[in-house]
PDB file of C-alpha atoms in Angstrom:
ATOM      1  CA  UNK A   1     -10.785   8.772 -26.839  1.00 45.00           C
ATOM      2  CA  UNK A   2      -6.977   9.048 -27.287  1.00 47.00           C
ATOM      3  CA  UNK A   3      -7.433  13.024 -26.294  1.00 46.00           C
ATOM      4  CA  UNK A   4      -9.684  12.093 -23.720  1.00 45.00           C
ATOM      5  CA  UNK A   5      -6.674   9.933 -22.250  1.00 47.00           C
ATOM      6  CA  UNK A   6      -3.738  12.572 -23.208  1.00 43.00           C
ATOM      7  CA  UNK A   7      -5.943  15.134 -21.246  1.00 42.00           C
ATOM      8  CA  UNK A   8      -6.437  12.689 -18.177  1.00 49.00           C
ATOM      9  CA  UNK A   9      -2.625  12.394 -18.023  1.00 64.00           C
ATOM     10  CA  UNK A  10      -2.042  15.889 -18.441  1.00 70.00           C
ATOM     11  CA  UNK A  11      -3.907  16.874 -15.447  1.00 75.00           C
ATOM     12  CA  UNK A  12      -2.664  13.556 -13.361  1.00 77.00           C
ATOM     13  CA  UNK A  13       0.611  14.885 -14.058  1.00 74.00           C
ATOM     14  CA  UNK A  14      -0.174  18.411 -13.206  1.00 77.00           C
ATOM     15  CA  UNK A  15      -2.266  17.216  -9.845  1.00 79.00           C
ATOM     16  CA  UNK A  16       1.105  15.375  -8.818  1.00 78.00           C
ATOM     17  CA  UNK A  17       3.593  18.338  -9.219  1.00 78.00           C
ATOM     18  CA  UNK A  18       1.435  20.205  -7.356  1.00 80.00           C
ATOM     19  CA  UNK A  19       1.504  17.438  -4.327  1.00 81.00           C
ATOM     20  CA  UNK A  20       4.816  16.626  -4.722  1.00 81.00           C
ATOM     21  CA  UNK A  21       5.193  21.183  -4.440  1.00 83.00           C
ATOM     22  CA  UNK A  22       3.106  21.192  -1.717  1.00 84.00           C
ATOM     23  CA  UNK A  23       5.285  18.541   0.885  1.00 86.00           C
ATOM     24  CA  UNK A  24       8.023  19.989  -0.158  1.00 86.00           C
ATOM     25  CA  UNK A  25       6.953  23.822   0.962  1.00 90.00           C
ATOM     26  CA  UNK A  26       6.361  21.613   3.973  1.00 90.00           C
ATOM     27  CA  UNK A  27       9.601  20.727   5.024  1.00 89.00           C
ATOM     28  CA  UNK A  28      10.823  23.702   3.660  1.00 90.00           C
ATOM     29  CA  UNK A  29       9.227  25.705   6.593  1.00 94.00           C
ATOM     30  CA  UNK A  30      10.213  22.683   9.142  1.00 93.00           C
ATOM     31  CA  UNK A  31      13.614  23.355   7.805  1.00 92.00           C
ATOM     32  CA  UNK A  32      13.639  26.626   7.805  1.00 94.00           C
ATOM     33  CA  UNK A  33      11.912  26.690  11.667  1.00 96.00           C
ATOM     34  CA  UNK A  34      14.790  25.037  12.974  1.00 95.00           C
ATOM     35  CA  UNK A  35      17.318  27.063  11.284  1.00 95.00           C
ATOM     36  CA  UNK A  36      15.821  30.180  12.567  1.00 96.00           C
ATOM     37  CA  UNK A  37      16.806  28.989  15.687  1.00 97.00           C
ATOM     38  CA  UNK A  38      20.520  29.284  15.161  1.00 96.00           C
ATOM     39  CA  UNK A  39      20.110  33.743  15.678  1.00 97.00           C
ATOM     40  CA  UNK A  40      18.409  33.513  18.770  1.00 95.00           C
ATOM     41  CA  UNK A  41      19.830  29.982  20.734  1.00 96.00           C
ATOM     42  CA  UNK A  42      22.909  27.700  20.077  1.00 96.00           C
ATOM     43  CA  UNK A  43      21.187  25.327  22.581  1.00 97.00           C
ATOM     44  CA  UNK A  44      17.850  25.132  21.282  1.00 97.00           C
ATOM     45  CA  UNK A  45      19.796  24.801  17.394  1.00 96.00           C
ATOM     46  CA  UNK A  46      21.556  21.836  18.498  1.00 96.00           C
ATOM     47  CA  UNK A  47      19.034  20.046  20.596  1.00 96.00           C
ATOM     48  CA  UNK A  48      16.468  20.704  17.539  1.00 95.00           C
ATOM     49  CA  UNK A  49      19.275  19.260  15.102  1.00 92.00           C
ATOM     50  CA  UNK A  50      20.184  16.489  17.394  1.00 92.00           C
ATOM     51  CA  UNK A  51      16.491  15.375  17.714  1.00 93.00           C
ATOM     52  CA  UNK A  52      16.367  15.472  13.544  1.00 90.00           C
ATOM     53  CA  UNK A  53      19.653  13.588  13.139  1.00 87.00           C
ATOM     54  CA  UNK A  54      18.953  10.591  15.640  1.00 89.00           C
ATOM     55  CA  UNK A  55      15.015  10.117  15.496  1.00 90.00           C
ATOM     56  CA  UNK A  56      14.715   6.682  13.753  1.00 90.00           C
ATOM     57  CA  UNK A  57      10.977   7.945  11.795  1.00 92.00           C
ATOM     58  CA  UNK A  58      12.606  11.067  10.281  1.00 88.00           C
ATOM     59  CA  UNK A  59      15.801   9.581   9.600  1.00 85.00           C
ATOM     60  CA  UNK A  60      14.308   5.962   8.312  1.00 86.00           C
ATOM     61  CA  UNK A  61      10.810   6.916   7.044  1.00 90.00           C
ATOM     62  CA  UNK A  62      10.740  10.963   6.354  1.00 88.00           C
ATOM     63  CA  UNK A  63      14.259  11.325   4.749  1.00 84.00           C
ATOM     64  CA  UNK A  64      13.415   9.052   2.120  1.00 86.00           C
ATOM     65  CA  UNK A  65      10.191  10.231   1.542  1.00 88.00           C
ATOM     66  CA  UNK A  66      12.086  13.590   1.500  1.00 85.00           C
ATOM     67  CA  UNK A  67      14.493  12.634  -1.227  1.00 83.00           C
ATOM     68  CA  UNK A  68      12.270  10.682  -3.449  1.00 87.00           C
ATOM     69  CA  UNK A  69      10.112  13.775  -3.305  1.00 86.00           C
ATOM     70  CA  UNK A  70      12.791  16.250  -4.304  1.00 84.00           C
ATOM     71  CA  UNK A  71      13.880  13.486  -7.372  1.00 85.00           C
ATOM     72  CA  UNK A  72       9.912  13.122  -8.493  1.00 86.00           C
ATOM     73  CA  UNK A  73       9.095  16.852  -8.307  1.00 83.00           C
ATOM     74  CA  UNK A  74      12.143  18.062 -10.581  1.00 84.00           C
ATOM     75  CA  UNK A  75      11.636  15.022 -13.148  1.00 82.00           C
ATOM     76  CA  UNK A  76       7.287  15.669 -13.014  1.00 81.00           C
ATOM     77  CA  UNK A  77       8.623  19.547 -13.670  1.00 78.00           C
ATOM     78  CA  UNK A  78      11.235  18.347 -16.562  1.00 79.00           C
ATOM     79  CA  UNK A  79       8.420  15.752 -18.301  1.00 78.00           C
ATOM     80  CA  UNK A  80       5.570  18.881 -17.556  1.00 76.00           C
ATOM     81  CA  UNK A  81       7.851  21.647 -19.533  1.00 74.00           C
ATOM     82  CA  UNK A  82       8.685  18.976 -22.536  1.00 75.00           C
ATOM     83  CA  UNK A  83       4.712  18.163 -23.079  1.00 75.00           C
ATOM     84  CA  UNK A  84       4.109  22.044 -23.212  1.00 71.00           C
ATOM     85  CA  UNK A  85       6.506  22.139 -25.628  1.00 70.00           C
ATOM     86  CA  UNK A  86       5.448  19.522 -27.879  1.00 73.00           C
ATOM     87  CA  UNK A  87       1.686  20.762 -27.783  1.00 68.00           C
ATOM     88  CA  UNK A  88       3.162  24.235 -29.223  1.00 60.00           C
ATOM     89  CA  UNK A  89       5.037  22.661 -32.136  1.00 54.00           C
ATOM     90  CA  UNK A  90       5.384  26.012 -33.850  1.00 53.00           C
ATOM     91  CA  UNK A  91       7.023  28.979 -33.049  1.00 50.00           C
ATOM     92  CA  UNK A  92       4.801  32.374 -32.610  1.00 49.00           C
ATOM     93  CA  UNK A  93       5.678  34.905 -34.751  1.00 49.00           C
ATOM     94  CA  UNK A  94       5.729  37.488 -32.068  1.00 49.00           C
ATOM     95  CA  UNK A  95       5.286  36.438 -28.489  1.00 47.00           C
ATOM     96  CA  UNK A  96       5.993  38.958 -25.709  1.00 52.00           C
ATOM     97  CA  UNK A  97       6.710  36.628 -22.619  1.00 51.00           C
ATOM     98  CA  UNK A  98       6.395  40.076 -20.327  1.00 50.00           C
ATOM     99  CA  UNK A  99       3.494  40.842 -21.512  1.00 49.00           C
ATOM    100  CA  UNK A 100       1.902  37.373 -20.991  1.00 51.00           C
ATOM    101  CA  UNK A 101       3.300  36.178 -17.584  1.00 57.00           C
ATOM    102  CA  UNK A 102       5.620  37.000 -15.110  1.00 59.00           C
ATOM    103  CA  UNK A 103       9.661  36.508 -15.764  1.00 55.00           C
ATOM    104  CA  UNK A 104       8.822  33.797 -12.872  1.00 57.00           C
ATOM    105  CA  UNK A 105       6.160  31.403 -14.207  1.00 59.00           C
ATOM    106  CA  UNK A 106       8.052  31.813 -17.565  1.00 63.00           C
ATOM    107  CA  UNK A 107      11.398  30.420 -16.094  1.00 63.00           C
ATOM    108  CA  UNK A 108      10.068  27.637 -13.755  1.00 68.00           C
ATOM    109  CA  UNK A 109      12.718  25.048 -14.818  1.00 70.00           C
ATOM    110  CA  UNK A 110      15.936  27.641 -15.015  1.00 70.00           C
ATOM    111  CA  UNK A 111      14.997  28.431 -11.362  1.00 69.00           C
ATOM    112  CA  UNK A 112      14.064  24.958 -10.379  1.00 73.00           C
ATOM    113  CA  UNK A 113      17.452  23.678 -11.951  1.00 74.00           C
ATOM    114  CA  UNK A 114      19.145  25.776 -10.120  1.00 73.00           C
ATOM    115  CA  UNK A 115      17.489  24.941  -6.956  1.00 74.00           C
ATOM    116  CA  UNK A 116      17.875  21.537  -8.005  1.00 76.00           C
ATOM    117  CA  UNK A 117      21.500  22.130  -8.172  1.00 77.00           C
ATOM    118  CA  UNK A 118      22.008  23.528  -4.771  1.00 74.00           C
ATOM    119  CA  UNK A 119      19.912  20.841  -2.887  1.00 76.00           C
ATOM    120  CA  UNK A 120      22.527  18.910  -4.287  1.00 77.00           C
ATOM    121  CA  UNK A 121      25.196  20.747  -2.860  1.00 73.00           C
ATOM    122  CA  UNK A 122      23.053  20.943   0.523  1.00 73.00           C
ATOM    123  CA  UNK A 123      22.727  17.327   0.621  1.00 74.00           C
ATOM    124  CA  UNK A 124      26.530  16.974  -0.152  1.00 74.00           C
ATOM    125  CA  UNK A 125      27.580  19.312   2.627  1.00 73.00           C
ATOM    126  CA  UNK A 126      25.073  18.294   5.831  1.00 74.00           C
ATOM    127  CA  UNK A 127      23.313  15.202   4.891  1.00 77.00           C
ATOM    128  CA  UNK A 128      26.566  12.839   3.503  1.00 80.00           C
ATOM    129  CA  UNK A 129      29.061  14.166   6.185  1.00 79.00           C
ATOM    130  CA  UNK A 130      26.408  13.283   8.692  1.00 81.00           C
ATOM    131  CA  UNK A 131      26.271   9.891   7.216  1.00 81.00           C
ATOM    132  CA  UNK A 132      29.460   9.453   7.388  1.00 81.00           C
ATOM    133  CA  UNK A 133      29.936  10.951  10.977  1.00 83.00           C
ATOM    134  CA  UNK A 134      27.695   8.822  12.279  1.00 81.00           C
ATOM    135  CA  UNK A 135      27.397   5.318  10.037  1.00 79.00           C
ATOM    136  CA  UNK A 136      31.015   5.444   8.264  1.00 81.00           C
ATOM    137  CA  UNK A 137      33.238   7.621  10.573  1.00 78.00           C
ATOM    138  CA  UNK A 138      31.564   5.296  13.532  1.00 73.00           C
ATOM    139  CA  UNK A 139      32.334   8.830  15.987  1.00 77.00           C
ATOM    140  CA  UNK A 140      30.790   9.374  19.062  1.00 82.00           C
ATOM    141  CA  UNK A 141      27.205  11.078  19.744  1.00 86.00           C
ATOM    142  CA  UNK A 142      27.665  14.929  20.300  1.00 89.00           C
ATOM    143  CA  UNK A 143      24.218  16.737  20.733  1.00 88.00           C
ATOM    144  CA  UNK A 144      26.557  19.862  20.885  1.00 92.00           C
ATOM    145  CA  UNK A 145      28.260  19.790  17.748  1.00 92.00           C
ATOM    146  CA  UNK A 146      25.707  21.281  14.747  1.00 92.00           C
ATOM    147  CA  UNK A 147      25.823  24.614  15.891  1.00 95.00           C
ATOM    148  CA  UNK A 148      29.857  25.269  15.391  1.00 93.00           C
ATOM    149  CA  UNK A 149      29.498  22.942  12.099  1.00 90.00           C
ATOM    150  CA  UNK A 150      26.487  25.443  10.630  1.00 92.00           C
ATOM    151  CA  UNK A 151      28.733  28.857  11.279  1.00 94.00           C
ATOM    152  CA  UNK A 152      31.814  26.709   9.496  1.00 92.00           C
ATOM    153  CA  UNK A 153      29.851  26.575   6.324  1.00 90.00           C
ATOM    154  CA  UNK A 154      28.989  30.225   6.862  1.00 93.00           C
ATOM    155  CA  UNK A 155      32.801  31.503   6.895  1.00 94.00           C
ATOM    156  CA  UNK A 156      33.648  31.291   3.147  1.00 92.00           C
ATOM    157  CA  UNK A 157      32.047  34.642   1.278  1.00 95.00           C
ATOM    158  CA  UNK A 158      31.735  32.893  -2.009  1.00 92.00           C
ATOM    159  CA  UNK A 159      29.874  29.987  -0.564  1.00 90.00           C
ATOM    160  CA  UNK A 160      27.570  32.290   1.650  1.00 93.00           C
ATOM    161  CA  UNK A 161      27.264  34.665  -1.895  1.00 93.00           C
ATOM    162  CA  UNK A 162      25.919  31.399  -3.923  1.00 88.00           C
ATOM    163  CA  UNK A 163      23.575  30.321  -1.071  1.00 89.00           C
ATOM    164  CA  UNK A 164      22.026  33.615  -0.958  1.00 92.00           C
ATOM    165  CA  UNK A 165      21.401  33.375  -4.683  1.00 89.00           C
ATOM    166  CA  UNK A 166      20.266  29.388  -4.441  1.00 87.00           C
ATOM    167  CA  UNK A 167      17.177  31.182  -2.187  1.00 91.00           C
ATOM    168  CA  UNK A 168      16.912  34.281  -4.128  1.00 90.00           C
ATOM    169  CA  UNK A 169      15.994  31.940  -6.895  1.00 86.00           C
ATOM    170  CA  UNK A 170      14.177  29.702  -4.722  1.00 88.00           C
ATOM    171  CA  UNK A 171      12.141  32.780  -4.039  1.00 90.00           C
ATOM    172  CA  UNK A 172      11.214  33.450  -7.373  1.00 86.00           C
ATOM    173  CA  UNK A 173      10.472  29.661  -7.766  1.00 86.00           C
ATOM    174  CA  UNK A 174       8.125  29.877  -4.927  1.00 87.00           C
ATOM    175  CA  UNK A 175       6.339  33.204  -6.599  1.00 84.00           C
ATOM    176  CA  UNK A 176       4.469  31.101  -9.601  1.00 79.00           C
ATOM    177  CA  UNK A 177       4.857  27.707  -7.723  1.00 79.00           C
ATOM    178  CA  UNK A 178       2.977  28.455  -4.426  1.00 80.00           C
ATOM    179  CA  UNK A 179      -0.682  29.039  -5.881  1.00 76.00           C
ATOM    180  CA  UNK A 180      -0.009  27.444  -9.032  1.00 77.00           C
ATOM    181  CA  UNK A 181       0.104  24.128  -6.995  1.00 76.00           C
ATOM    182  CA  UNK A 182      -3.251  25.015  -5.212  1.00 76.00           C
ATOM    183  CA  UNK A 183      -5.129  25.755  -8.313  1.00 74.00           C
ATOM    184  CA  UNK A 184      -3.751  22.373 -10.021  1.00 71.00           C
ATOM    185  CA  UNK A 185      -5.372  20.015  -6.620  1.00 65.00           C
ATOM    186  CA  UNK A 186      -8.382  22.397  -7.850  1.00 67.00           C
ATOM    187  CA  UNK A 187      -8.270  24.894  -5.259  1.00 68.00           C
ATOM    188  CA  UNK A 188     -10.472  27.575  -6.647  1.00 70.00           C
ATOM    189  CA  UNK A 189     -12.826  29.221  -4.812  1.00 71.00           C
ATOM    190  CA  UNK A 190     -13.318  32.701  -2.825  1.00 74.00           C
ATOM    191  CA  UNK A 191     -10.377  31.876  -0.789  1.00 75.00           C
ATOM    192  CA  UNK A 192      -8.095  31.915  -3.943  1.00 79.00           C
ATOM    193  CA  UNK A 193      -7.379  35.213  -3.915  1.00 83.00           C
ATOM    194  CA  UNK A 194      -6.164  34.796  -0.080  1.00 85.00           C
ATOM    195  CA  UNK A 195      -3.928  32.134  -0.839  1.00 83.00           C
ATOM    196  CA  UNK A 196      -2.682  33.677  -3.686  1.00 83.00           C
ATOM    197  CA  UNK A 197      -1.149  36.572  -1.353  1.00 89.00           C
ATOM    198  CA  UNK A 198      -0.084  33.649   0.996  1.00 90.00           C
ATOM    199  CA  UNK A 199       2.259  32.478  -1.697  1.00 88.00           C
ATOM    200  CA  UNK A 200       3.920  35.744  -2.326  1.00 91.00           C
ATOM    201  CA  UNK A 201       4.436  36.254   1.214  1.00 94.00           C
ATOM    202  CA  UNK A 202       5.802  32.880   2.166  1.00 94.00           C
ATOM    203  CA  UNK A 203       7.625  33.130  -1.490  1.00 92.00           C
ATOM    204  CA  UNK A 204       9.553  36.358   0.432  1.00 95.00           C
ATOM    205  CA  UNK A 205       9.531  35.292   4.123  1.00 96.00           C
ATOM    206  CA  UNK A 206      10.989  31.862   3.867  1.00 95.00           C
ATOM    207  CA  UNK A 207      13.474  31.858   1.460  1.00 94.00           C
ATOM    208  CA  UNK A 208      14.519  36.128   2.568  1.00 97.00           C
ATOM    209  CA  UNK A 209      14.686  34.454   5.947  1.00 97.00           C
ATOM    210  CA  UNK A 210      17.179  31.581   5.191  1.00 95.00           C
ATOM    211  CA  UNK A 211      19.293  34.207   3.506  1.00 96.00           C
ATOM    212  CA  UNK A 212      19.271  36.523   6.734  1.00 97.00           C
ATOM    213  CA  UNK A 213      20.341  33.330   8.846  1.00 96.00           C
ATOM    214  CA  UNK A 214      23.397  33.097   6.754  1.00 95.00           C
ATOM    215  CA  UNK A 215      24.471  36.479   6.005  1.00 97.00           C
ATOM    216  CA  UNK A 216      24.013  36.712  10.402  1.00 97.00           C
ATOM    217  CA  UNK A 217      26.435  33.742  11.133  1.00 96.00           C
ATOM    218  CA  UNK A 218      28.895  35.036   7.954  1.00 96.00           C
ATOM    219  CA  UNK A 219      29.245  38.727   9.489  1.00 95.00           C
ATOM    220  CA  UNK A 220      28.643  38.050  13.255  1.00 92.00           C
ATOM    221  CA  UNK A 221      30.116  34.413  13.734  1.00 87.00           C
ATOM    222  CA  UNK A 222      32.700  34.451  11.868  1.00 73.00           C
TER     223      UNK A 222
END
């Protein structure tokens, strides 16, 4: 009964990971939508930005949500990697990662620490100067302004160099996570396959595409 329960848990745990994955590859492509936006019109950037920075469901309701699933999906992955460890006690005398499963799946929480790690700086450069812009600062509305303030954090190399890594990382986070998440809701059918090669080609597109936005505004807007 006791395994019966530890099992239960396991997968409970495993099913909300996967969810908690999932919304955030959601907002990763909203994010990542509007960001695109920056190459092609300043305009269409800053009313996109404007819309995301003043609408009272996204800022009061999604934002939240958005944090509390960022916090839930890193501790789920920390709790998830200590019970793996526990259930494997002792050490193999040989074990060949390589030759077992990709550098990827075997380094889950190095890349998702260090993804962690650079939300944190994210949040710390866009999301608290906007607070206090708009709540502490008490300055006036400027629909115009998020386009100049996204090429600013462009100008430094070293900051656009550890960005570029943050989603090189994120990529390889993405490569395991993508279709590990739908086979943990119990996604597994003909279609697997397909979604499999969905992953790896979001796992490239998105995060190769955030990198392109910044290396554009480092070399051509600054």
């Amino acid at each position: 009964m006791a395994k019966s329960t530890f099992l239960s848990s396991s997968i409970a745990r495993k099913v909300a990971m996967a969810l908690s994955g999932l919304f955030l590859i959601t907002f990763l492509t909203l994010h990542f939508s509007i960001n695109l936006t920056s190459v092609f019109s300043e305009n269409v950037f800053n009313e996109c930005s404007h819309f995301m920075g003043y609408n009272p469901l996204i800022q009061y309701v999604m934002q939240p949500v958005l944090v509390a699933g960022v916090i839930f999906h890193f501790i789920m992955g920390m709790v998830l990697e200590l019970q793996n460890r526990k259930a494997r006690p002792v050490a193999y005398a040989k074990y060949n990662g390589a030759a077992n499963a990709s550098w990827a799946s075997r380094n889950m929480i190095v890349s998702g620490l260090v993804v962690l790690a650079f939300i944190g700086l994210h949040f710390y450069d866009f999301w608290i100067q906007e607070i206090a812009y708009k709540y502490i600062d008490h300055n006036t509305v400027d629909p115009v302004r998020y386009y100049s303030e996204l090429v600013e954090k462009f100008e430094s190399p070293v900051r656009t160099g550890l960005y570029c890594l943050a989603f090189l990382l994120l990529s390889l986070h993405l490569w395991h996570g993508f279709s590990s998440a739908f086979q943990s809701v119990g996604f597994n059918n003909k279609y697997s396959k397909s979604v499999q090669k969905l992953g790896y080609a979001f796992a490239i597109i998105v995060p190769f595409g955030f990198i392109f936005i910044a290396l554009f505004h480092h070399f051509f807007n600054n």
